[in-house]
Short mmCIF file of C-alpha atoms and ligand atoms in Angstrom, two decimals:
data_model
loop_
_atom_site.label_atom_id
_atom_site.label_comp_id
_atom_site.label_asym_id
_atom_site.label_seq_id
_atom_site.Cartn_x
_atom_site.Cartn_y
_atom_site.Cartn_z
CA MET A 385 -10.46 0.65 -23.29
CA THR A 386 -9.57 -1.75 -20.58
CA THR A 387 -12.64 -2.77 -18.66
CA ALA A 388 -15.86 -4.64 -19.24
CA GLU A 389 -17.63 -1.28 -19.34
CA ASP A 390 -17.15 0.89 -22.42
CA ASN A 391 -15.75 4.40 -22.37
CA LEU A 392 -14.27 4.08 -18.93
CA ILE A 393 -10.74 5.03 -17.96
CA TYR A 394 -9.73 3.72 -14.57
CA MET A 395 -6.76 5.55 -13.07
CA ASP A 396 -7.46 5.06 -9.38
CA ASN A 397 -5.46 1.91 -8.80
CA ASN A 398 -3.98 3.09 -5.49
CA ALA A 399 -7.55 3.11 -4.17
CA THR A 400 -8.28 -0.37 -5.46
CA THR A 401 -7.65 -2.50 -8.54
CA ARG A 402 -9.60 -4.60 -10.95
CA VAL A 403 -9.40 -8.29 -9.99
CA ALA A 404 -7.14 -10.17 -12.40
CA PRO A 405 -9.00 -12.82 -14.44
CA GLU A 406 -6.34 -15.30 -13.32
CA ALA A 407 -7.27 -14.56 -9.70
CA VAL A 408 -10.96 -15.11 -10.47
CA ASP A 409 -10.10 -18.49 -12.00
CA ALA A 410 -8.04 -19.43 -8.95
CA MET A 411 -10.86 -18.44 -6.59
CA LEU A 412 -13.90 -20.00 -8.26
CA PRO A 413 -13.31 -23.64 -7.20
CA TYR A 414 -13.37 -22.59 -3.54
CA PHE A 415 -16.87 -21.16 -3.87
CA SER A 416 -18.31 -24.28 -5.41
CA GLY A 417 -16.68 -27.75 -5.27
CA ASN A 418 -13.89 -27.06 -2.80
CA TYR A 419 -15.95 -25.33 -0.14
CA GLY A 420 -14.52 -27.27 2.80
CA ASN A 421 -13.11 -25.67 5.93
CA PRO A 422 -9.31 -26.00 5.81
CA SER A 423 -9.35 -27.13 9.47
CA SER A 424 -11.74 -30.06 8.76
CA ALA A 425 -10.43 -33.62 8.91
CA HIS A 426 -12.12 -34.83 5.69
CA PHE A 427 -11.04 -34.69 2.06
CA LEU A 428 -12.93 -31.47 1.29
CA GLY A 429 -11.15 -29.81 4.17
CA ALA A 430 -7.85 -31.16 2.89
CA ARG A 431 -8.53 -29.65 -0.54
CA ALA A 432 -9.15 -26.24 1.00
CA ALA A 433 -6.06 -26.60 3.19
CA ARG A 434 -4.05 -27.46 0.08
CA GLY A 435 -5.29 -24.25 -1.60
CA VAL A 436 -4.20 -22.16 1.39
CA PHE A 437 -0.86 -23.98 1.51
CA GLU A 438 -0.17 -23.24 -2.15
CA ALA A 439 -1.20 -19.60 -1.76
CA ARG A 440 1.09 -19.21 1.23
CA GLU A 441 4.03 -20.55 -0.78
CA ARG A 442 3.28 -18.04 -3.52
CA THR A 443 2.91 -15.11 -1.14
CA ALA A 444 6.17 -16.09 0.58
CA SER A 445 7.88 -16.34 -2.78
CA LEU A 446 6.88 -12.75 -3.66
CA LEU A 447 8.53 -11.56 -0.44
CA ASN A 448 11.44 -14.04 -0.56
CA CYS A 449 10.60 -15.35 2.89
CA SER A 450 9.47 -18.66 4.28
CA PRO A 451 5.75 -19.64 4.10
CA GLU A 452 5.57 -19.97 7.91
CA GLU A 453 6.29 -16.27 8.11
CA ILE A 454 3.00 -15.37 6.35
CA ILE A 455 -0.24 -14.84 8.28
CA TYR A 456 -3.40 -14.19 6.26
CA THR A 457 -5.64 -11.37 7.45
CA SER A 458 -8.77 -9.59 6.23
CA CYS A 459 -7.03 -6.47 4.87
CA GLY A 460 -4.06 -4.13 5.05
CA THR A 461 -5.57 -2.29 8.00
CA GLU A 462 -5.82 -5.47 10.06
CA SER A 463 -2.22 -6.35 9.21
CA ASP A 464 -1.03 -2.89 10.29
CA VAL A 465 -2.99 -2.88 13.54
CA SER A 466 -1.96 -6.47 14.42
CA ALA A 467 1.73 -5.73 13.88
CA ILE A 468 1.73 -2.51 15.90
CA LEU A 469 -0.28 -3.83 18.84
CA SER A 470 1.77 -7.03 18.90
CA ALA A 471 5.06 -5.14 19.04
CA LEU A 472 3.82 -2.94 21.88
CA LYS A 473 2.74 -6.01 23.85
CA SER A 474 6.14 -7.57 23.30
CA CYS A 475 7.91 -4.58 24.81
CA PRO A 476 5.72 -3.55 27.76
CA ASP A 477 8.49 -1.51 29.36
CA ARG A 478 9.09 0.64 26.28
CA ARG A 479 6.80 3.58 25.73
CA HIS A 480 8.01 5.23 22.54
CA LEU A 481 6.94 4.71 18.95
CA ILE A 482 8.36 6.18 15.75
CA THR A 483 6.31 6.70 12.62
CA SER A 484 6.14 9.21 9.76
CA ALA A 485 3.88 12.20 9.16
CA VAL A 486 2.60 10.69 5.91
CA GLU A 487 1.33 7.27 7.00
CA HIS A 488 -2.02 5.92 5.88
CA PRO A 489 -4.80 6.40 8.48
CA ALA A 490 -4.56 2.65 9.25
CA VAL A 491 -1.26 3.40 11.00
CA LYS A 492 -1.61 7.10 11.73
CA ASN A 493 -4.92 6.91 13.60
CA LEU A 494 -3.78 3.99 15.73
CA CYS A 495 -0.53 5.75 16.65
CA GLU A 496 -2.42 8.93 17.51
CA SER A 497 -4.88 7.07 19.73
CA LEU A 498 -2.30 4.93 21.50
CA SER A 499 -2.12 7.07 24.55
CA GLU A 500 -5.86 6.51 25.07
CA ILE A 501 -6.15 2.77 24.40
CA SER A 502 -3.13 1.72 26.39
CA GLY A 503 -3.67 3.52 29.63
CA GLY A 504 -1.67 6.51 28.49
CA ASN A 505 1.96 7.56 28.43
CA TYR A 506 2.98 6.45 24.94
CA ARG A 507 5.20 9.00 23.25
CA VAL A 508 4.92 9.06 19.44
CA THR A 509 7.55 10.63 17.19
CA SER A 510 6.05 11.46 13.82
CA LEU A 511 8.95 12.11 11.45
CA ASP A 512 8.52 15.05 9.10
CA VAL A 513 9.17 14.82 5.38
CA ASP A 514 10.72 17.42 3.10
CA ARG A 515 9.03 19.04 0.07
CA GLU A 516 9.76 15.94 -1.99
CA GLY A 517 8.23 13.66 0.63
CA ARG A 518 11.56 12.31 1.89
CA ILE A 519 12.55 11.33 5.43
CA ASP A 520 15.82 12.51 6.96
CA LEU A 521 17.83 9.40 7.92
CA ARG A 522 19.84 11.25 10.55
CA GLU A 523 16.74 12.58 12.21
CA PHE A 524 15.35 9.05 12.20
CA GLU A 525 18.42 7.60 13.86
CA GLU A 526 18.53 10.38 16.43
CA SER A 527 14.91 9.72 17.39
CA LEU A 528 15.62 6.07 18.35
CA SER A 529 16.14 5.45 22.03
CA GLU A 530 16.20 2.61 24.54
CA ASP A 531 12.56 3.42 25.20
CA THR A 532 11.53 2.84 21.55
CA ALA A 533 9.26 -0.19 21.23
CA LEU A 534 8.57 -0.02 17.49
CA VAL A 535 9.18 1.85 14.26
CA SER A 536 6.26 1.80 11.82
CA ILE A 537 7.14 3.45 8.51
CA MET A 538 5.47 2.78 5.19
CA TRP A 539 7.38 1.44 2.19
CA ALA A 540 5.61 3.59 -0.37
CA ASN A 541 3.16 6.41 0.00
CA ASN A 542 -0.38 5.91 -1.28
CA GLU A 543 -0.87 9.51 -2.42
CA THR A 544 2.44 10.40 -4.03
CA GLY A 545 4.05 6.99 -4.56
CA VAL A 546 7.22 8.25 -2.84
CA ILE A 547 9.32 5.30 -1.69
CA PHE A 548 11.06 5.39 1.70
CA PRO A 549 14.45 3.66 2.08
CA VAL A 550 12.97 0.87 4.19
CA PRO A 551 15.96 -1.54 3.96
CA GLU A 552 18.22 1.19 5.35
CA LEU A 553 15.74 2.36 8.00
CA ALA A 554 15.19 -1.24 9.15
CA ARG A 555 18.94 -1.86 9.36
CA ILE A 556 19.37 1.18 11.59
CA ALA A 557 16.45 0.10 13.81
CA ARG A 558 17.94 -3.40 14.07
CA GLU A 559 21.29 -1.92 15.17
CA HIS A 560 19.39 -0.21 17.98
CA ASN A 561 17.52 -3.41 18.85
CA VAL A 562 14.13 -1.92 17.94
CA LEU A 563 11.31 -3.83 16.16
CA PHE A 564 10.39 -2.52 12.69
CA HIS A 565 7.05 -2.67 10.89
CA THR A 566 6.48 -1.47 7.35
CA ASP A 567 3.15 -0.85 5.67
CA ALA A 568 3.93 -2.18 2.19
CA VAL A 569 0.31 -2.09 1.04
CA GLN A 570 1.13 0.17 -1.93
CA ALA A 571 4.54 -1.37 -2.62
CA ALA A 572 3.59 -5.06 -2.82
CA GLY A 573 3.31 -6.30 -6.37
CA LYS A 574 4.74 -3.06 -7.77
CA ILE A 575 8.39 -3.09 -6.68
CA PRO A 576 10.69 -5.89 -5.46
CA LEU A 577 10.35 -6.65 -1.74
CA ASP A 578 12.99 -9.02 -0.42
CA MET A 579 12.82 -10.06 3.22
CA LYS A 580 16.29 -11.64 3.05
CA GLU A 581 17.71 -8.22 2.16
CA THR A 582 15.45 -6.14 4.39
CA PRO A 583 15.59 -6.70 8.15
CA VAL A 584 11.99 -5.71 8.90
CA ASP A 585 10.16 -7.70 11.56
CA PHE A 586 6.63 -7.10 10.21
CA LEU A 587 5.30 -6.18 6.76
CA SER A 588 1.68 -5.56 5.76
CA LEU A 589 0.16 -6.10 2.35
CA SER A 590 -3.36 -6.02 0.94
CA GLY A 591 -4.75 -8.08 -1.93
CA HIS A 592 -7.00 -5.46 -3.50
CA LYS A 593 -4.11 -3.12 -4.25
CA PHE A 594 -2.61 -5.54 -6.74
CA HIS A 595 -5.48 -7.31 -8.47
CA ALA A 596 -6.80 -9.69 -5.81
CA PRO A 597 -10.22 -8.95 -4.30
CA LYS A 598 -10.98 -6.61 -1.41
CA GLY A 599 -11.08 -8.29 1.99
CA VAL A 600 -7.87 -10.28 2.07
CA GLY A 601 -4.42 -9.25 3.27
CA ALA A 602 -1.28 -10.72 4.71
CA LEU A 603 1.15 -9.95 7.48
CA TYR A 604 4.75 -11.08 7.24
CA VAL A 605 6.21 -11.82 10.68
CA ARG A 606 9.91 -12.62 10.76
CA LYS A 607 10.56 -16.03 12.35
CA GLU A 608 12.61 -14.55 15.15
CA ALA A 609 10.16 -11.71 15.92
CA PRO A 610 7.86 -12.03 18.94
CA PHE A 611 4.18 -12.10 17.98
CA HIS A 612 0.95 -11.66 19.94
CA PRO A 613 -2.24 -12.30 17.95
CA PHE A 614 -4.76 -9.52 17.51
CA LEU A 615 -7.69 -11.86 16.87
CA THR A 616 -7.81 -14.81 19.26
CA GLY A 617 -10.23 -17.71 19.39
CA GLY A 618 -9.76 -20.64 16.99
CA GLY A 619 -6.23 -21.85 16.35
CA GLN A 620 -6.10 -20.89 12.67
CA GLU A 621 -2.87 -19.58 11.13
CA LYS A 622 -0.92 -21.56 13.75
CA GLY A 623 -2.76 -19.71 16.52
CA ARG A 624 -1.68 -16.33 15.18
CA ARG A 625 -4.96 -15.15 13.62
CA ALA A 626 -8.28 -16.67 14.62
CA GLY A 627 -11.17 -16.96 12.16
CA THR A 628 -11.82 -19.52 9.44
CA GLU A 629 -9.52 -18.83 6.52
CA ASN A 630 -11.11 -17.02 3.56
CA THR A 631 -9.94 -19.80 1.26
CA ALA A 632 -11.20 -18.40 -2.03
CA TYR A 633 -9.74 -14.95 -1.49
CA ILE A 634 -6.50 -16.38 -0.14
CA ALA A 635 -6.24 -18.47 -3.33
CA GLY A 636 -6.83 -15.28 -5.35
CA LEU A 637 -4.16 -13.43 -3.40
CA GLY A 638 -1.75 -16.32 -3.90
CA ARG A 639 -2.39 -16.21 -7.64
CA VAL A 640 -1.69 -12.47 -7.94
CA CYS A 641 1.46 -12.87 -5.83
CA ALA A 642 2.68 -15.46 -8.35
CA LEU A 643 1.70 -13.20 -11.27
CA ALA A 644 3.49 -10.25 -9.68
CA ALA A 645 6.59 -12.30 -8.89
CA ASP A 646 6.77 -13.74 -12.42
CA HIS A 647 6.33 -10.41 -14.21
CA LEU A 648 7.41 -7.79 -11.68
CA LEU A 649 10.13 -6.04 -13.65
CA GLU A 650 8.39 -6.12 -17.03
CA SER A 651 5.07 -4.95 -15.54
CA ALA A 652 6.82 -2.17 -13.61
CA ALA A 653 8.63 -1.05 -16.78
CA ARG A 654 5.39 -1.04 -18.78
CA VAL A 655 3.46 0.91 -16.16
CA ARG A 656 6.37 3.32 -15.61
CA HIS A 657 6.43 4.03 -19.35
CA LEU A 658 2.71 4.87 -19.28
CA ARG A 659 3.05 6.99 -16.12
CA ASP A 660 6.05 8.91 -17.50
CA ARG A 661 4.23 9.52 -20.78
CA LEU A 662 1.22 10.78 -18.83
CA GLU A 663 3.31 13.11 -16.67
CA LYS A 664 5.30 14.47 -19.59
CA GLY A 665 2.10 15.14 -21.54
CA LEU A 666 0.28 16.76 -18.62
CA LEU A 667 3.21 18.97 -17.65
CA GLU A 668 3.34 20.20 -21.25
CA VAL A 669 -0.36 21.07 -21.51
CA LEU A 670 -0.84 22.40 -17.95
CA PRO A 671 1.47 25.40 -17.44
CA GLY A 672 2.73 25.87 -13.89
CA SER A 673 1.83 22.34 -12.81
CA ALA A 674 4.30 20.05 -11.04
CA ILE A 675 4.57 16.48 -9.78
CA ASN A 676 4.27 16.02 -6.02
CA GLY A 677 7.32 14.02 -4.95
CA GLY A 678 8.66 14.22 -8.52
CA GLY A 679 12.23 14.59 -7.24
CA SER A 680 12.06 11.36 -5.23
CA GLU A 681 12.19 7.67 -5.99
CA ARG A 682 8.55 6.72 -6.62
CA LEU A 683 6.32 3.77 -7.38
CA PRO A 684 6.17 3.25 -11.14
CA ASN A 685 2.38 3.64 -11.31
CA THR A 686 1.65 6.83 -9.36
CA CYS A 687 1.25 10.37 -10.68
CA SER A 688 0.26 13.04 -8.16
CA ILE A 689 0.06 16.28 -10.09
CA ARG A 690 -0.59 19.75 -8.65
CA ILE A 691 -2.15 22.33 -10.89
CA PRO A 692 -2.20 26.05 -10.03
CA GLY A 693 -5.52 27.82 -9.50
CA THR A 694 -7.59 24.62 -9.39
CA ARG A 695 -9.35 22.49 -6.78
CA GLY A 696 -8.60 18.77 -6.75
CA ASP A 697 -12.15 17.78 -5.78
CA GLU A 698 -13.64 19.81 -8.65
CA LEU A 699 -11.21 18.29 -11.14
CA VAL A 700 -12.02 14.77 -9.95
CA SER A 701 -15.70 15.54 -10.30
CA ARG A 702 -15.20 16.86 -13.87
CA LEU A 703 -13.02 13.87 -14.74
CA ASN A 704 -15.86 11.72 -13.48
CA ASP A 705 -18.20 13.44 -15.97
CA TYR A 706 -15.86 12.16 -18.67
CA ARG A 707 -15.97 8.65 -17.09
CA ILE A 708 -12.40 8.94 -15.87
CA CYS A 709 -11.78 7.62 -12.35
CA ALA A 710 -9.13 9.47 -10.30
CA SER A 711 -8.61 10.80 -6.76
CA ALA A 712 -8.07 14.25 -5.26
CA GLY A 713 -5.39 15.30 -2.82
CA ALA A 714 -7.91 16.87 -0.53
CA ALA A 715 -10.95 15.95 1.49
CA CYS A 716 -13.96 18.25 1.23
CA LYS A 717 -16.95 18.47 3.54
CA ALA A 718 -19.76 21.00 3.13
CA GLY A 719 -17.76 22.97 0.59
CA ILE A 720 -14.74 23.35 2.86
CA CYS A 721 -11.64 21.65 1.49
CA LYS A 722 -8.76 20.49 3.60
CA MET A 723 -5.55 19.49 1.92
CA SER A 724 -4.56 15.89 2.65
CA PRO A 725 -2.17 15.50 5.62
CA VAL A 726 0.38 13.98 3.21
CA LEU A 727 0.48 17.05 0.93
CA GLU A 728 0.35 19.32 3.94
CA ALA A 729 3.37 17.56 5.45
CA MET A 730 5.17 18.19 2.14
CA ASP A 731 4.32 21.90 2.32
CA ILE A 732 2.47 21.87 -1.00
CA PRO A 733 1.08 25.41 -1.46
CA ALA A 734 -2.66 25.68 -0.86
CA ASP A 735 -3.32 27.50 -4.16
CA TYR A 736 -2.72 24.28 -6.12
CA GLY A 737 -5.25 21.52 -6.65
CA THR A 738 -3.89 17.97 -6.70
CA VAL A 739 -5.15 15.01 -8.68
CA ARG A 740 -3.78 11.51 -8.18
CA LEU A 741 -3.76 9.31 -11.26
CA SER A 742 -2.65 5.78 -10.39
CA LEU A 743 -2.15 3.30 -13.20
CA SER A 744 -2.00 -0.47 -13.61
CA ILE A 745 -1.00 -2.99 -16.24
CA TYR A 746 -4.53 -2.73 -17.64
CA ASN A 747 -4.08 0.88 -18.75
CA THR A 748 -3.06 1.69 -22.31
CA GLU A 749 -1.17 4.37 -24.22
CA ALA A 750 -4.43 5.32 -25.94
CA GLU A 751 -6.00 6.09 -22.55
CA VAL A 752 -3.00 8.14 -21.47
CA ASP A 753 -3.01 10.15 -24.71
CA HIS A 754 -6.76 10.71 -24.50
CA LEU A 755 -6.45 12.04 -20.96
CA VAL A 756 -3.60 14.39 -21.88
CA LYS A 757 -5.62 15.67 -24.83
CA ILE A 758 -8.77 16.47 -22.89
CA PHE A 759 -7.23 17.67 -19.61
CA PRO A 760 -6.99 21.39 -20.58
CA GLU A 761 -10.67 21.25 -21.56
CA ILE A 762 -11.49 19.60 -18.22
CA ILE A 763 -9.66 22.39 -16.35
CA ARG A 764 -11.46 25.09 -18.29
CA GLY A 765 -14.72 23.32 -17.51
CA ASP A 766 -16.06 23.65 -21.07
N1 LIG B 946 -1.94 1.27 3.95
C1 LIG B 946 -1.87 1.94 2.80
C2 LIG B 946 -0.59 2.61 2.41
C3 LIG B 946 -2.99 2.00 1.96
O1 LIG B 946 -2.92 2.69 0.81
C4 LIG B 946 -4.17 1.35 2.37
C5 LIG B 946 -5.41 1.46 1.54
O2 LIG B 946 -5.65 2.45 0.90
C6 LIG B 946 -4.18 0.65 3.58
C7 LIG B 946 -3.05 0.63 4.33
C8 LIG B 946 -5.40 -0.09 4.04
O3 LIG B 946 -5.58 -1.27 3.30
P1 LIG B 946 -7.00 -2.01 3.32
O4 LIG B 946 -7.92 -1.21 2.49
O5 LIG B 946 -6.74 -3.37 2.74
O6 LIG B 946 -7.40 -2.10 4.75
#
């Protein structure tokens, strides 16, 4: 098995990931010897500043952009919120925003509340998806107008792994002179992201989704894009994000960016092999089940499987009894289950329960085969 604890199978990597040992090694010096503030004028400060500088180069390299285009933040949510609020400030005369029906709450909730926090009159177009989780490009283009301040559409979905054609969407937005933000929190470190090939203005990523710790993220801001900081105060990050840099975590994020960049294709192939083996096995042993978004281009690590006559929350709870960590496609409170907005937007029938199994490079074939073997027993509840 893959973790320090025995008899544990972790397949909830879209929720968070195990920190890579290489990231721990990169972080440790900044907790002990190199504890200076990167803004300080002395040698300890310079050491910390050097660590942040190196991390920024590595993060930029993963995105094929320039280091000055990277701003470190506390998480994916902060990156999303900063990008969206900045774009709206940049275009005060435009009152329309385009997003998708399947965004993470970090984007969705902000978009929904915009009319309240900005004195009203923002119009939000939330693009529908089809049964495979895909966006209609024509509908997207038709929804752009001279009043559109920003498009915010995720690169890959956290529940299904479905990938949106962000390079194409961003090109269309650019042709209409509209700023484009993408939440790439689930895509970063899993699939190639190339800012030279993709005309987005803002991109969010989060360290803990690809083996850095929780509590560090980054926002890519294209050099030419206008930017208004969300957090103001000190002049850190060239005045674009106040708050003393979290040097240790930034060093950890830099390290995992380098790891991802160096091994992206081989890691993706390895994880895809495990995911495909898992899906093939589960579809064979679970009659009537199907993969949510299975007809779409997807992240290599994500399996969202719907199983007839089950409840996702119950399955996750039974998997937990077997020390298997997974997620459900529904939120339940006081016994009442509500399908996730993502699955609802895809019109997944309510008589299926969904389980999301999200893998990483630390999973093994033995784990996959074990899960396939015991899943029918887990469903029966014996
Ligand atoms: N966006 C997506 C697609 C996510 O999956 C998540 C986390 O689940 C976030 C944003 C928020 O990231 P963070 O937890 O770093 O704030």
